[in-house]
Every structure is written in structure tokens, then in C-alpha cells.
PDB file of C-alpha atoms in Angstrom:
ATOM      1  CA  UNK A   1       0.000   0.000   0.000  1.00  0.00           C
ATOM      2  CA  UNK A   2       2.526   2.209   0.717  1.00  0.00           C
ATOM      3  CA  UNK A   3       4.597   1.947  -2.413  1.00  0.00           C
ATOM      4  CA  UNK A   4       1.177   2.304  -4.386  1.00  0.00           C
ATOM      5  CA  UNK A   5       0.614   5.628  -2.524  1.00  0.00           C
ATOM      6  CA  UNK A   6       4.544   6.645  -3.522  1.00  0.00           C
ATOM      7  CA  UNK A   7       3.569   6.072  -7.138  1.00  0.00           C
ATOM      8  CA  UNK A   8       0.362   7.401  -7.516  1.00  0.00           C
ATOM      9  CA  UNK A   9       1.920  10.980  -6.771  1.00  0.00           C
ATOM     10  CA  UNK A  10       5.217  10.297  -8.908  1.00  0.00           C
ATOM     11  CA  UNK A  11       2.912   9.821 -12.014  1.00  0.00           C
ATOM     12  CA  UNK A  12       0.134  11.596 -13.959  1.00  0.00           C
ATOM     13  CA  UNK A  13      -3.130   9.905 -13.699  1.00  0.00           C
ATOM     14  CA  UNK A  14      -3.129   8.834 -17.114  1.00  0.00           C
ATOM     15  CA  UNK A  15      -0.014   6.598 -16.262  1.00  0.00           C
ATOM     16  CA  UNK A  16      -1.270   5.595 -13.919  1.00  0.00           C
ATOM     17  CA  UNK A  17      -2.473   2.079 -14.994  1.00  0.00           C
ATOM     18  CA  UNK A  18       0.281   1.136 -16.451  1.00  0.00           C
ATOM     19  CA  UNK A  19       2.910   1.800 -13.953  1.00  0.00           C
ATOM     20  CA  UNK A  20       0.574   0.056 -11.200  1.00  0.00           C
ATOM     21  CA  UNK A  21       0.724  -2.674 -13.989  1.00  0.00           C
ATOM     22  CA  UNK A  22       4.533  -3.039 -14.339  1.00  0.00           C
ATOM     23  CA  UNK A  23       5.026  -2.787 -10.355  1.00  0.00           C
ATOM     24  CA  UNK A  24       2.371  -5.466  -9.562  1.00  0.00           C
ATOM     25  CA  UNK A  25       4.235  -7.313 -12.505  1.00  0.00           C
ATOM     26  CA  UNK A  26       7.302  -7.286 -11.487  1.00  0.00           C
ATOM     27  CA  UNK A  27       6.807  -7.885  -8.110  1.00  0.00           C
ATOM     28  CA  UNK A  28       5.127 -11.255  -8.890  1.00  0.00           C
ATOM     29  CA  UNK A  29       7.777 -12.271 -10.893  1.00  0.00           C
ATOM     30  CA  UNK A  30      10.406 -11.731  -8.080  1.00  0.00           C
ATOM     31  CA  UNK A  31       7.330 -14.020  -6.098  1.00  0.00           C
ATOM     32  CA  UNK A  32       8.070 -16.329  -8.544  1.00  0.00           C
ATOM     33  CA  UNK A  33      11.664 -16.305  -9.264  1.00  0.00           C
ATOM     34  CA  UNK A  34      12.728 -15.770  -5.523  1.00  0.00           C
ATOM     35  CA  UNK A  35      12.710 -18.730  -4.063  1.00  0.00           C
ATOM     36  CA  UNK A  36      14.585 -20.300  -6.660  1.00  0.00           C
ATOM     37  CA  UNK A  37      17.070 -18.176  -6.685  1.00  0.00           C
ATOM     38  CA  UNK A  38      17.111 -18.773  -2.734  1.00  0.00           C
ATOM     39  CA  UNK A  39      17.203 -22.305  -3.230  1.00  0.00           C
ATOM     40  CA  UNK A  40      20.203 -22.216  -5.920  1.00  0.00           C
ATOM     41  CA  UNK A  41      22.149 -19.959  -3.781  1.00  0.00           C
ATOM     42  CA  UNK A  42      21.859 -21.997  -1.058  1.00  0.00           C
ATOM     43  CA  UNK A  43      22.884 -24.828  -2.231  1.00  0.00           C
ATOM     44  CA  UNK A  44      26.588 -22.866  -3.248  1.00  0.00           C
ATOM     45  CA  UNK A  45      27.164 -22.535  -0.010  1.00  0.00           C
ATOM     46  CA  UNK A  46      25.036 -21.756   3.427  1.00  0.00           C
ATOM     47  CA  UNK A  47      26.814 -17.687   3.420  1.00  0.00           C
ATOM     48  CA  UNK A  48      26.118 -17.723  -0.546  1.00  0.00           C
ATOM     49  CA  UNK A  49      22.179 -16.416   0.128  1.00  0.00           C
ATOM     50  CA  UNK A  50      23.363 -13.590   2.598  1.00  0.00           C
ATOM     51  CA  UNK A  51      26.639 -12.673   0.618  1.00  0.00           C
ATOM     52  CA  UNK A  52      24.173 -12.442  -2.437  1.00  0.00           C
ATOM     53  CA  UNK A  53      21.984 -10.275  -0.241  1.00  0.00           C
ATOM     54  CA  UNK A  54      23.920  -8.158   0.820  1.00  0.00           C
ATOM     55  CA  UNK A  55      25.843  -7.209  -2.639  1.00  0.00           C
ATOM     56  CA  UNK A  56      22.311  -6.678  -3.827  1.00  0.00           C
ATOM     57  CA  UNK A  57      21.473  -4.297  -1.168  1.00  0.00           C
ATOM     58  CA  UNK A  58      24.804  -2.575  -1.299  1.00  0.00           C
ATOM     59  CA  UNK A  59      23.694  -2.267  -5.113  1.00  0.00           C
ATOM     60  CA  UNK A  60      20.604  -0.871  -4.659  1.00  0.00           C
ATOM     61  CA  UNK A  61      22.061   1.797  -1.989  1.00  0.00           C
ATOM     62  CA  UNK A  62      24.353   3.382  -4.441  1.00  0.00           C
ATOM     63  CA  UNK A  63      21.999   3.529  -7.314  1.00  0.00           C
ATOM     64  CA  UNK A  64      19.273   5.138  -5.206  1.00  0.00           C
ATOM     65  CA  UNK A  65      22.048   8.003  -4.663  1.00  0.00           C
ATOM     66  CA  UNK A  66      22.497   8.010  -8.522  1.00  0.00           C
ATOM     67  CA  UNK A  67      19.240   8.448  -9.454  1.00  0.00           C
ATOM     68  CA  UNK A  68      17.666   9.867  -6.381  1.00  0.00           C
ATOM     69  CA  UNK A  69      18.615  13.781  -7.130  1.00  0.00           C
ATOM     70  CA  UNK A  70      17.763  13.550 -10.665  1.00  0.00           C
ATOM     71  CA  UNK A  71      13.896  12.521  -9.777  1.00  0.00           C
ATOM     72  CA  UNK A  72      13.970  14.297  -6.267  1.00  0.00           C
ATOM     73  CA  UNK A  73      14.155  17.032  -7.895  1.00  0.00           C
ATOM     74  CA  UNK A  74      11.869  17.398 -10.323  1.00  0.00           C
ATOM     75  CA  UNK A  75       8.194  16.295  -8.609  1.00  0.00           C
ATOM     76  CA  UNK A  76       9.320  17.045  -4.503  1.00  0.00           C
ATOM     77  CA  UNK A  77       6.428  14.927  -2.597  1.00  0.00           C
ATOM     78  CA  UNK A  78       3.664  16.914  -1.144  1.00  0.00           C
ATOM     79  CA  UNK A  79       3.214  17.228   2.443  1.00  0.00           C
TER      80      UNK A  79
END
């Protein structure tokens, strides 16, 4: 709910459907695919799983400062 509420004021209401499309997509797929990643990671090695987690996350961390400023600025959230 919350990341629907994030969207619905980062996009024009004609874009609405679509973009609640792709999220709801996507995260079905990673539903999906999770767990099988899980399970193939795990069996690498019983650290594999958090190792993989972790490089993910630290991924994730520097690409919201990448792209953060360009999109903060341009539509600031309203209070």
C-alpha cells in the first residue's frame, strides 16, 4: 500500500495504470523467481544467500544516490 501511494503521486493519472501494472508485474515475478534463486544460492554454499543479499542491497544503496537527485528534484512529494 505504501509503495502504491509513492507512485500514484510520482505519475500523472493517465499513467497511472500502467505503472501500477509493471510494479504489480514485477513484483510477482520476483514471487516467482525468488525462491529459486534462494534455493540455488543456497545450495553454493550456506553464506552464498546472505553474501548475495547483501551485494544486492549494497547495489541498490548506491543507485538510489544516482538516481535519487535527478527525480527528487523534479516532482518534490507533497506534504
Amino acid at each position: 500500500p505504501c509503495l502504491s501511494a509513492l507512485i500514484s503521486q510520482k505519475v500523472s493519472e493517465k499513467e497511472q495504470g500502467l505503472v501500477f501494472g509493471i510494479t504489480q508485474s514485477l513484483g510477482s515475478l520476483a514471487r516467482a523467481i525468488g525462491p529459486f534463486i534462494g534455493l540455488w544460492s543456497f545450495s553454493k554454499g550456506i553464506a552464498y544467500p546472505y553474501w548475495m543479499g547483501a551485494c544486492t542491497m549494497g547495489l541498490l544503496f548506491l543507485l538510489n544516490f544516482l538516481l535519487l537527485p535527478r527525480y527528487a528534484s523534479k516532482s518534490p512529494l507533497k506534504a
